[in-house]
GROMACS .gro file of C-alpha atoms in nm:
model
  413
    1UNK     CA    1  -0.534 -16.593  12.009
    2UNK     CA    2  -0.644 -16.907  11.799
    3UNK     CA    3  -0.463 -17.246  11.870
    4UNK     CA    4  -0.441 -17.599  11.736
    5UNK     CA    5  -0.243 -17.540  11.413
    6UNK     CA    6  -0.381 -17.427  11.072
    7UNK     CA    7  -0.715 -17.595  11.048
    8UNK     CA    8  -0.978 -17.404  11.246
    9UNK     CA    9  -1.252 -17.665  11.174
   10UNK     CA   10  -1.124 -17.920  11.442
   11UNK     CA   11  -1.247 -18.027  11.763
   12UNK     CA   12  -0.935 -17.928  11.948
   13UNK     CA   13  -0.923 -17.569  11.782
   14UNK     CA   14  -0.986 -17.263  12.020
   15UNK     CA   15  -1.026 -16.911  11.908
   16UNK     CA   16  -1.188 -16.698  12.170
   17UNK     CA   17  -1.197 -16.405  11.923
   18UNK     CA   18  -1.419 -16.566  11.659
   19UNK     CA   19  -1.175 -16.451  11.397
   20UNK     CA   20  -1.264 -16.457  11.018
   21UNK     CA   21  -1.196 -16.772  10.820
   22UNK     CA   22  -1.169 -16.739  10.428
   23UNK     CA   23  -1.281 -17.097  10.362
   24UNK     CA   24  -1.285 -17.036   9.989
   25UNK     CA   25  -0.958 -16.874   9.973
   26UNK     CA   26  -0.793 -17.098  10.199
   27UNK     CA   27  -0.940 -17.433  10.054
   28UNK     CA   28  -1.098 -17.516  10.416
   29UNK     CA   29  -1.411 -17.730  10.468
   30UNK     CA   30  -1.625 -17.576  10.729
   31UNK     CA   31  -1.761 -17.799  10.997
   32UNK     CA   32  -1.986 -17.715  11.311
   33UNK     CA   33  -1.709 -17.763  11.542
   34UNK     CA   34  -1.654 -17.457  11.810
   35UNK     CA   35  -1.469 -17.437  12.136
   36UNK     CA   36  -1.470 -17.785  12.194
   37UNK     CA   37  -1.825 -17.829  12.104
   38UNK     CA   38  -2.025 -17.966  11.820
   39UNK     CA   39  -1.965 -18.259  11.593
   40UNK     CA   40  -1.882 -18.343  11.221
   41UNK     CA   41  -2.167 -18.400  10.974
   42UNK     CA   42  -2.264 -18.751  10.868
   43UNK     CA   43  -2.552 -18.666  10.637
   44UNK     CA   44  -2.550 -18.544  10.270
   45UNK     CA   45  -2.361 -18.225  10.206
   46UNK     CA   46  -2.334 -17.947   9.962
   47UNK     CA   47  -1.948 -17.908  10.023
   48UNK     CA   48  -1.921 -17.585   9.783
   49UNK     CA   49  -2.191 -17.423   9.949
   50UNK     CA   50  -2.040 -17.470  10.303
   51UNK     CA   51  -1.724 -17.315  10.186
   52UNK     CA   52  -1.914 -17.008  10.073
   53UNK     CA   53  -2.088 -16.974  10.402
   54UNK     CA   54  -1.857 -17.067  10.703
   55UNK     CA   55  -2.019 -16.841  10.932
   56UNK     CA   56  -2.361 -17.047  10.859
   57UNK     CA   57  -2.183 -17.378  10.940
   58UNK     CA   58  -1.973 -17.243  11.223
   59UNK     CA   59  -2.162 -16.948  11.342
   60UNK     CA   60  -1.937 -16.703  11.576
   61UNK     CA   61  -2.003 -16.763  11.954
   62UNK     CA   62  -2.137 -16.425  11.954
   63UNK     CA   63  -2.448 -16.498  11.707
   64UNK     CA   64  -2.764 -16.549  11.907
   65UNK     CA   65  -3.148 -16.566  11.854
   66UNK     CA   66  -3.371 -16.601  11.575
   67UNK     CA   67  -3.313 -16.375  11.246
   68UNK     CA   68  -3.493 -16.391  10.902
   69UNK     CA   69  -3.251 -16.470  10.610
   70UNK     CA   70  -3.067 -16.183  10.489
   71UNK     CA   71  -2.890 -16.325  10.201
   72UNK     CA   72  -2.957 -16.443   9.846
   73UNK     CA   73  -2.766 -16.521   9.534
   74UNK     CA   74  -2.872 -16.402   9.169
   75UNK     CA   75  -2.725 -16.753   9.084
   76UNK     CA   76  -3.026 -16.885   9.262
   77UNK     CA   77  -3.303 -16.669   9.088
   78UNK     CA   78  -3.458 -16.796   8.780
   79UNK     CA   79  -3.315 -16.668   8.446
   80UNK     CA   80  -3.547 -16.547   8.182
   81UNK     CA   81  -3.363 -16.616   7.844
   82UNK     CA   82  -3.455 -16.391   7.544
   83UNK     CA   83  -3.314 -16.331   7.200
   84UNK     CA   84  -2.979 -16.131   7.277
   85UNK     CA   85  -2.987 -16.126   7.651
   86UNK     CA   86  -3.133 -16.251   7.969
   87UNK     CA   87  -3.262 -16.104   8.307
   88UNK     CA   88  -3.291 -16.264   8.664
   89UNK     CA   89  -3.433 -16.079   8.966
   90UNK     CA   90  -3.414 -16.083   9.348
   91UNK     CA   91  -3.752 -15.956   9.509
   92UNK     CA   92  -3.926 -15.995   9.821
   93UNK     CA   93  -4.062 -16.334   9.677
   94UNK     CA   94  -3.680 -16.475   9.652
   95UNK     CA   95  -3.566 -16.287   9.950
   96UNK     CA   96  -3.837 -16.202  10.186
   97UNK     CA   97  -3.654 -15.913  10.375
   98UNK     CA   98  -3.595 -15.726  10.059
   99UNK     CA   99  -3.927 -15.531  10.165
  100UNK     CA  100  -3.786 -15.175  10.035
  101UNK     CA  101  -3.572 -15.237   9.714
  102UNK     CA  102  -3.577 -15.517   9.437
  103UNK     CA  103  -3.307 -15.585   9.204
  104UNK     CA  104  -3.284 -15.746   8.809
  105UNK     CA  105  -2.937 -15.852   8.697
  106UNK     CA  106  -2.963 -15.815   8.313
  107UNK     CA  107  -2.734 -15.862   8.021
  108UNK     CA  108  -2.792 -15.749   7.652
  109UNK     CA  109  -2.567 -15.848   7.372
  110UNK     CA  110  -2.419 -15.594   7.119
  111UNK     CA  111  -2.719 -15.439   6.935
  112UNK     CA  112  -2.968 -15.620   7.176
  113UNK     CA  113  -3.257 -15.376   7.286
  114UNK     CA  114  -3.437 -15.386   7.626
  115UNK     CA  115  -3.757 -15.275   7.471
  116UNK     CA  116  -3.938 -14.930   7.513
  117UNK     CA  117  -4.113 -14.960   7.828
  118UNK     CA  118  -4.213 -14.796   8.183
  119UNK     CA  119  -4.280 -14.903   8.534
  120UNK     CA  120  -4.475 -14.816   8.818
  121UNK     CA  121  -4.167 -14.803   9.003
  122UNK     CA  122  -3.846 -14.584   8.989
  123UNK     CA  123  -3.552 -14.760   8.829
  124UNK     CA  124  -3.186 -14.702   8.910
  125UNK     CA  125  -2.923 -14.882   8.760
  126UNK     CA  126  -2.542 -14.941   8.801
  127UNK     CA  127  -2.333 -15.078   8.480
  128UNK     CA  128  -2.154 -15.373   8.581
  129UNK     CA  129  -1.971 -15.422   8.239
  130UNK     CA  130  -1.968 -15.290   7.910
  131UNK     CA  131  -2.156 -14.973   7.731
  132UNK     CA  132  -2.547 -14.918   7.725
  133UNK     CA  133  -2.727 -14.678   7.521
  134UNK     CA  134  -3.050 -14.529   7.712
  135UNK     CA  135  -3.325 -14.317   7.597
  136UNK     CA  136  -3.602 -14.134   7.772
  137UNK     CA  137  -3.844 -13.857   7.766
  138UNK     CA  138  -3.922 -13.644   8.058
  139UNK     CA  139  -4.279 -13.499   8.162
  140UNK     CA  140  -4.265 -13.200   7.965
  141UNK     CA  141  -4.190 -13.383   7.640
  142UNK     CA  142  -3.813 -13.343   7.667
  143UNK     CA  143  -3.611 -13.629   7.510
  144UNK     CA  144  -3.289 -13.786   7.640
  145UNK     CA  145  -3.011 -13.980   7.474
  146UNK     CA  146  -2.679 -14.098   7.637
  147UNK     CA  147  -2.422 -14.360   7.666
  148UNK     CA  148  -2.307 -14.519   8.012
  149UNK     CA  149  -2.042 -14.753   8.074
  150UNK     CA  150  -1.901 -14.958   8.371
  151UNK     CA  151  -1.935 -14.765   8.710
  152UNK     CA  152  -2.199 -14.542   8.549
  153UNK     CA  153  -2.566 -14.496   8.697
  154UNK     CA  154  -2.898 -14.405   8.529
  155UNK     CA  155  -3.235 -14.323   8.707
  156UNK     CA  156  -3.577 -14.297   8.560
  157UNK     CA  157  -3.850 -14.172   8.794
  158UNK     CA  158  -4.151 -14.381   8.823
  159UNK     CA  159  -4.373 -14.379   8.480
  160UNK     CA  160  -4.111 -14.248   8.279
  161UNK     CA  161  -4.076 -14.414   7.941
  162UNK     CA  162  -3.709 -14.546   7.830
  163UNK     CA  163  -3.534 -14.793   7.655
  164UNK     CA  164  -3.200 -14.960   7.688
  165UNK     CA  165  -2.931 -15.096   7.414
  166UNK     CA  166  -2.621 -15.300   7.447
  167UNK     CA  167  -2.326 -15.131   7.260
  168UNK     CA  168  -1.984 -15.239   7.175
  169UNK     CA  169  -1.828 -15.597   7.142
  170UNK     CA  170  -1.963 -15.816   7.397
  171UNK     CA  171  -2.263 -15.590   7.491
  172UNK     CA  172  -2.310 -15.504   7.853
  173UNK     CA  173  -2.456 -15.617   8.181
  174UNK     CA  174  -2.585 -15.412   8.468
  175UNK     CA  175  -2.785 -15.420   8.793
  176UNK     CA  176  -3.126 -15.251   8.807
  177UNK     CA  177  -3.280 -15.144   9.128
  178UNK     CA  178  -3.646 -15.052   9.179
  179UNK     CA  179  -3.769 -14.875   9.490
  180UNK     CA  180  -4.048 -15.145   9.595
  181UNK     CA  181  -3.935 -15.484   9.700
  182UNK     CA  182  -4.269 -15.621   9.533
  183UNK     CA  183  -4.165 -15.520   9.165
  184UNK     CA  184  -4.154 -15.781   8.925
  185UNK     CA  185  -3.968 -15.742   8.596
  186UNK     CA  186  -4.275 -15.942   8.412
  187UNK     CA  187  -4.509 -15.659   8.532
  188UNK     CA  188  -4.322 -15.395   8.295
  189UNK     CA  189  -4.561 -15.182   8.081
  190UNK     CA  190  -4.423 -15.283   7.722
  191UNK     CA  191  -4.475 -15.117   7.391
  192UNK     CA  192  -4.519 -15.417   7.185
  193UNK     CA  193  -4.756 -15.581   7.448
  194UNK     CA  194  -4.978 -15.277   7.428
  195UNK     CA  195  -4.993 -15.224   7.076
  196UNK     CA  196  -4.995 -15.533   6.913
  197UNK     CA  197  -5.174 -15.762   7.155
  198UNK     CA  198  -5.402 -15.540   7.330
  199UNK     CA  199  -5.508 -15.244   7.120
  200UNK     CA  200  -5.741 -15.272   6.811
  201UNK     CA  201  -5.594 -15.175   6.513
  202UNK     CA  202  -5.870 -14.930   6.437
  203UNK     CA  203  -5.785 -14.734   6.746
  204UNK     CA  204  -5.401 -14.755   6.645
  205UNK     CA  205  -5.500 -14.626   6.314
  206UNK     CA  206  -5.696 -14.315   6.436
  207UNK     CA  207  -5.416 -14.270   6.723
  208UNK     CA  208  -5.133 -14.254   6.468
  209UNK     CA  209  -5.330 -14.097   6.182
  210UNK     CA  210  -5.249 -14.398   5.952
  211UNK     CA  211  -5.444 -14.668   5.742
  212UNK     CA  212  -5.542 -14.964   5.950
  213UNK     CA  213  -5.334 -15.214   5.715
  214UNK     CA  214  -5.000 -15.031   5.820
  215UNK     CA  215  -5.025 -15.239   6.154
  216UNK     CA  216  -5.120 -15.582   6.016
  217UNK     CA  217  -4.795 -15.740   6.085
  218UNK     CA  218  -4.675 -15.562   6.417
  219UNK     CA  219  -4.574 -15.827   6.700
  220UNK     CA  220  -4.856 -16.006   6.849
  221UNK     CA  221  -4.663 -16.069   7.182
  222UNK     CA  222  -4.410 -15.871   7.392
  223UNK     CA  223  -4.068 -15.859   7.282
  224UNK     CA  224  -3.896 -15.762   7.613
  225UNK     CA  225  -3.533 -15.822   7.489
  226UNK     CA  226  -3.464 -15.862   7.120
  227UNK     CA  227  -3.174 -15.852   6.884
  228UNK     CA  228  -3.178 -15.514   6.716
  229UNK     CA  229  -2.925 -15.345   6.455
  230UNK     CA  230  -2.603 -15.183   6.575
  231UNK     CA  231  -2.686 -14.811   6.624
  232UNK     CA  232  -2.495 -14.537   6.454
  233UNK     CA  233  -2.369 -14.229   6.667
  234UNK     CA  234  -2.603 -14.050   6.900
  235UNK     CA  235  -2.567 -13.724   6.704
  236UNK     CA  236  -2.676 -13.912   6.398
  237UNK     CA  237  -2.990 -14.079   6.577
  238UNK     CA  238  -3.112 -13.810   6.804
  239UNK     CA  239  -3.434 -13.708   6.683
  240UNK     CA  240  -3.458 -13.356   6.517
  241UNK     CA  241  -3.751 -13.153   6.358
  242UNK     CA  242  -4.068 -12.976   6.475
  243UNK     CA  243  -4.173 -12.996   6.845
  244UNK     CA  244  -3.850 -13.190   6.939
  245UNK     CA  245  -3.682 -13.049   7.234
  246UNK     CA  246  -3.425 -13.176   7.480
  247UNK     CA  247  -3.479 -13.257   7.832
  248UNK     CA  248  -3.338 -13.028   8.091
  249UNK     CA  249  -3.289 -13.302   8.349
  250UNK     CA  250  -3.002 -13.557   8.379
  251UNK     CA  251  -3.097 -13.910   8.388
  252UNK     CA  252  -2.740 -14.042   8.407
  253UNK     CA  253  -2.427 -13.987   8.625
  254UNK     CA  254  -2.057 -14.101   8.643
  255UNK     CA  255  -2.026 -14.275   9.005
  256UNK     CA  256  -1.690 -14.395   8.954
  257UNK     CA  257  -1.556 -14.089   8.806
  258UNK     CA  258  -1.631 -13.921   9.163
  259UNK     CA  259  -1.326 -13.850   9.375
  260UNK     CA  260  -1.334 -14.113   9.633
  261UNK     CA  261  -1.358 -14.063  10.014
  262UNK     CA  262  -1.032 -14.204  10.127
  263UNK     CA  263  -0.972 -14.437  10.433
  264UNK     CA  264  -0.692 -14.632  10.597
  265UNK     CA  265  -0.865 -14.941  10.517
  266UNK     CA  266  -1.039 -14.865  10.138
  267UNK     CA  267  -1.259 -14.613   9.983
  268UNK     CA  268  -1.618 -14.515   9.939
  269UNK     CA  269  -1.806 -14.307   9.677
  270UNK     CA  270  -2.161 -14.163   9.794
  271UNK     CA  271  -2.411 -14.078   9.513
  272UNK     CA  272  -2.752 -13.939   9.632
  273UNK     CA  273  -2.964 -13.623   9.569
  274UNK     CA  274  -2.656 -13.393   9.649
  275UNK     CA  275  -2.473 -13.483   9.335
  276UNK     CA  276  -2.740 -13.696   9.139
  277UNK     CA  277  -3.050 -13.474   9.196
  278UNK     CA  278  -3.312 -13.667   8.991
  279UNK     CA  279  -3.252 -13.966   9.195
  280UNK     CA  280  -3.515 -13.874   9.475
  281UNK     CA  281  -3.593 -14.276   9.598
  282UNK     CA  282  -3.255 -14.413   9.562
  283UNK     CA  283  -2.921 -14.334   9.726
  284UNK     CA  284  -2.605 -14.555   9.714
  285UNK     CA  285  -2.236 -14.579   9.817
  286UNK     CA  286  -1.978 -14.773   9.623
  287UNK     CA  287  -1.733 -14.940   9.877
  288UNK     CA  288  -1.392 -15.089   9.813
  289UNK     CA  289  -1.246 -15.258  10.127
  290UNK     CA  290  -0.875 -15.360  10.125
  291UNK     CA  291  -0.761 -15.724  10.206
  292UNK     CA  292  -0.822 -15.786  10.568
  293UNK     CA  293  -0.992 -15.454  10.624
  294UNK     CA  294  -1.346 -15.384  10.755
  295UNK     CA  295  -1.636 -15.137  10.674
  296UNK     CA  296  -1.669 -15.010  11.025
  297UNK     CA  297  -1.943 -15.085  11.274
  298UNK     CA  298  -2.233 -14.861  11.186
  299UNK     CA  299  -2.621 -14.866  11.115
  300UNK     CA  300  -2.847 -14.664  10.891
  301UNK     CA  301  -3.123 -14.443  11.035
  302UNK     CA  302  -3.333 -14.380  10.726
  303UNK     CA  303  -3.357 -14.689  10.531
  304UNK     CA  304  -3.265 -15.071  10.485
  305UNK     CA  305  -2.963 -15.146  10.340
  306UNK     CA  306  -2.975 -15.346  10.013
  307UNK     CA  307  -2.604 -15.465   9.941
  308UNK     CA  308  -2.464 -15.605   9.613
  309UNK     CA  309  -2.130 -15.783   9.596
  310UNK     CA  310  -1.917 -15.728   9.307
  311UNK     CA  311  -1.589 -15.898   9.407
  312UNK     CA  312  -1.444 -16.053   9.695
  313UNK     CA  313  -1.576 -16.236   9.989
  314UNK     CA  314  -1.712 -16.076  10.301
  315UNK     CA  315  -1.855 -16.154  10.635
  316UNK     CA  316  -2.146 -15.955  10.771
  317UNK     CA  317  -2.298 -15.960  11.124
  318UNK     CA  318  -2.628 -15.806  11.187
  319UNK     CA  319  -2.721 -15.691  11.522
  320UNK     CA  320  -3.078 -15.688  11.590
  321UNK     CA  321  -3.107 -15.605  11.943
  322UNK     CA  322  -3.312 -15.786  12.198
  323UNK     CA  323  -3.000 -16.041  12.244
  324UNK     CA  324  -3.011 -16.121  11.852
  325UNK     CA  325  -2.716 -16.120  11.616
  326UNK     CA  326  -2.656 -16.335  11.309
  327UNK     CA  327  -2.345 -16.360  11.052
  328UNK     CA  328  -2.383 -16.394  10.678
  329UNK     CA  329  -2.124 -16.451  10.437
  330UNK     CA  330  -2.106 -16.309  10.080
  331UNK     CA  331  -1.955 -16.374   9.722
  332UNK     CA  332  -1.981 -16.193   9.406
  333UNK     CA  333  -2.354 -16.184   9.262
  334UNK     CA  334  -2.466 -16.221   9.631
  335UNK     CA  335  -2.746 -15.976   9.766
  336UNK     CA  336  -2.752 -15.870  10.144
  337UNK     CA  337  -3.017 -15.703  10.344
  338UNK     CA  338  -2.968 -15.518  10.667
  339UNK     CA  339  -3.277 -15.364  10.812
  340UNK     CA  340  -3.296 -14.997  10.916
  341UNK     CA  341  -3.101 -14.904  11.238
  342UNK     CA  342  -2.956 -15.250  11.288
  343UNK     CA  343  -2.593 -15.259  11.371
  344UNK     CA  344  -2.378 -15.422  11.141
  345UNK     CA  345  -2.002 -15.427  10.989
  346UNK     CA  346  -1.855 -15.570  10.635
  347UNK     CA  347  -1.528 -15.781  10.707
  348UNK     CA  348  -1.317 -15.889  10.396
  349UNK     CA  349  -1.259 -16.235  10.462
  350UNK     CA  350  -0.953 -16.230  10.223
  351UNK     CA  351  -0.594 -16.106  10.308
  352UNK     CA  352  -0.511 -16.099   9.945
  353UNK     CA  353  -0.826 -15.982   9.731
  354UNK     CA  354  -1.014 -15.653   9.796
  355UNK     CA  355  -1.407 -15.639   9.852
  356UNK     CA  356  -1.616 -15.416   9.610
  357UNK     CA  357  -1.974 -15.367   9.678
  358UNK     CA  358  -2.268 -15.136   9.655
  359UNK     CA  359  -2.467 -15.030   9.954
  360UNK     CA  360  -2.825 -14.913   9.822
  361UNK     CA  361  -3.092 -14.746   9.997
  362UNK     CA  362  -3.446 -14.652   9.923
  363UNK     CA  363  -3.379 -14.280  10.042
  364UNK     CA  364  -3.305 -13.944   9.902
  365UNK     CA  365  -2.975 -13.929  10.083
  366UNK     CA  366  -2.706 -14.162  10.228
  367UNK     CA  367  -2.698 -14.156  10.614
  368UNK     CA  368  -2.517 -14.371  10.861
  369UNK     CA  369  -2.404 -14.350  11.200
  370UNK     CA  370  -2.044 -14.462  11.309
  371UNK     CA  371  -2.008 -14.655  11.619
  372UNK     CA  372  -1.644 -14.525  11.717
  373UNK     CA  373  -1.747 -14.159  11.605
  374UNK     CA  374  -2.061 -14.156  11.851
  375UNK     CA  375  -1.852 -14.310  12.120
  376UNK     CA  376  -1.571 -14.065  12.025
  377UNK     CA  377  -1.810 -13.755  12.080
  378UNK     CA  378  -1.960 -13.884  12.374
  379UNK     CA  379  -1.784 -13.803  12.744
  380UNK     CA  380  -1.514 -14.045  12.826
  381UNK     CA  381  -1.644 -14.129  13.179
  382UNK     CA  382  -1.975 -14.232  13.049
  383UNK     CA  383  -1.835 -14.452  12.766
  384UNK     CA  384  -1.576 -14.598  13.008
  385UNK     CA  385  -1.841 -14.671  13.293
  386UNK     CA  386  -2.051 -14.844  13.031
  387UNK     CA  387  -1.783 -15.102  12.913
  388UNK     CA  388  -1.492 -15.096  13.147
  389UNK     CA  389  -1.631 -15.093  13.494
  390UNK     CA  390  -1.420 -15.385  13.580
  391UNK     CA  391  -1.102 -15.293  13.426
  392UNK     CA  392  -1.036 -14.897  13.442
  393UNK     CA  393  -0.695 -14.957  13.292
  394UNK     CA  394  -0.836 -15.101  12.970
  395UNK     CA  395  -1.132 -14.835  12.986
  396UNK     CA  396  -0.878 -14.559  12.991
  397UNK     CA  397  -0.688 -14.706  12.702
  398UNK     CA  398  -1.018 -14.764  12.504
  399UNK     CA  399  -1.155 -14.392  12.536
  400UNK     CA  400  -0.802 -14.245  12.488
  401UNK     CA  401  -0.781 -14.442  12.150
  402UNK     CA  402  -1.129 -14.346  12.032
  403UNK     CA  403  -1.137 -14.093  11.737
  404UNK     CA  404  -1.427 -13.847  11.666
  405UNK     CA  405  -1.341 -13.881  11.295
  406UNK     CA  406  -1.532 -14.106  11.098
  407UNK     CA  407  -1.312 -14.392  10.909
  408UNK     CA  408  -1.550 -14.543  10.702
  409UNK     CA  409  -1.334 -14.860  10.621
  410UNK     CA  410  -1.097 -14.978  10.891
  411UNK     CA  411  -0.755 -15.136  10.771
  412UNK     CA  412  -0.640 -15.480  10.889
  413UNK     CA  413  -0.479 -15.490  11.183
   0.00000   0.00000   0.00000
């Protein structure tokens, strides 16, 4: 058990268990002191950043070896500010380990429009706050209009044109995910960029069967995000007439409306092609971890994990094999990466606040292996002889307590 009073960052403090420390919640200032080793810091310091990353300043004794950085905060991303909104991205350029997926955090005020556009990559989105109207068209010419709100998703396959508009007082904010870490929000195919800046008016006239003069005052550069008028109801605005048909595809999904899988330490909702069929390249889990709880030790065999933290504070230790492990701490707005098949857990640092997060994967289905379930379905003798050859009594207690049932989130002890 820990010793030396309430301050874990002293030379006399001892904690052979490497227990979590909520430096932000407890108002502690981390120092590189552990088990009687280390020293204080004499040089320049960023005290706020140190409190947000106590396991970087004073890593657990179990951390070892060299590992690439697995953490980035959207607060460190460049923000593109436009009329009625903004956008900032986390790609392989900001976070080199983000090779499979890229993310964009975007805000649209009421009436603001993310202009008609399309991408080379598929787009998956989670609404963080507010309400959004989405429009799209499928490859058979079927149109789609829907309104989504907090906890809802949309997915547009690669090349499918679409638009987004903020609705209601305050507009909206959402997280966009693209199925290529090299994605750039600046490489989008934009309607105004194509028509106004890079197509002769004679061609526009021929294509749309109108006089060239009609196009004299169209925008000469991209609009990207711009202030639009507040729309009327979907029923009033849905196109009608000759040739108009509705898409047979469902581009949106209500993730938080799903019944959660309850666990002793929290809950999980999983959305993939089993319940959102169009989302063929992105699967996700919405996870809540109760105060002091932990997303169990596990790994994902089919894709890297791209985590986004919505609420709370968490510690993640990534086991990379080859005598290598590294711990990272996360705050709201942070992005975490865990490469495919690397073991990890997600521990709630706080004993008073829950952690809410998304686990996102470039895969058609969510897959993970539970460490305890695996051991619980392996002969007890084999398990005990791997770990407890030196203490048969402890080995028996361990294997007898194993559960073959998966508990995705474990409660506080």
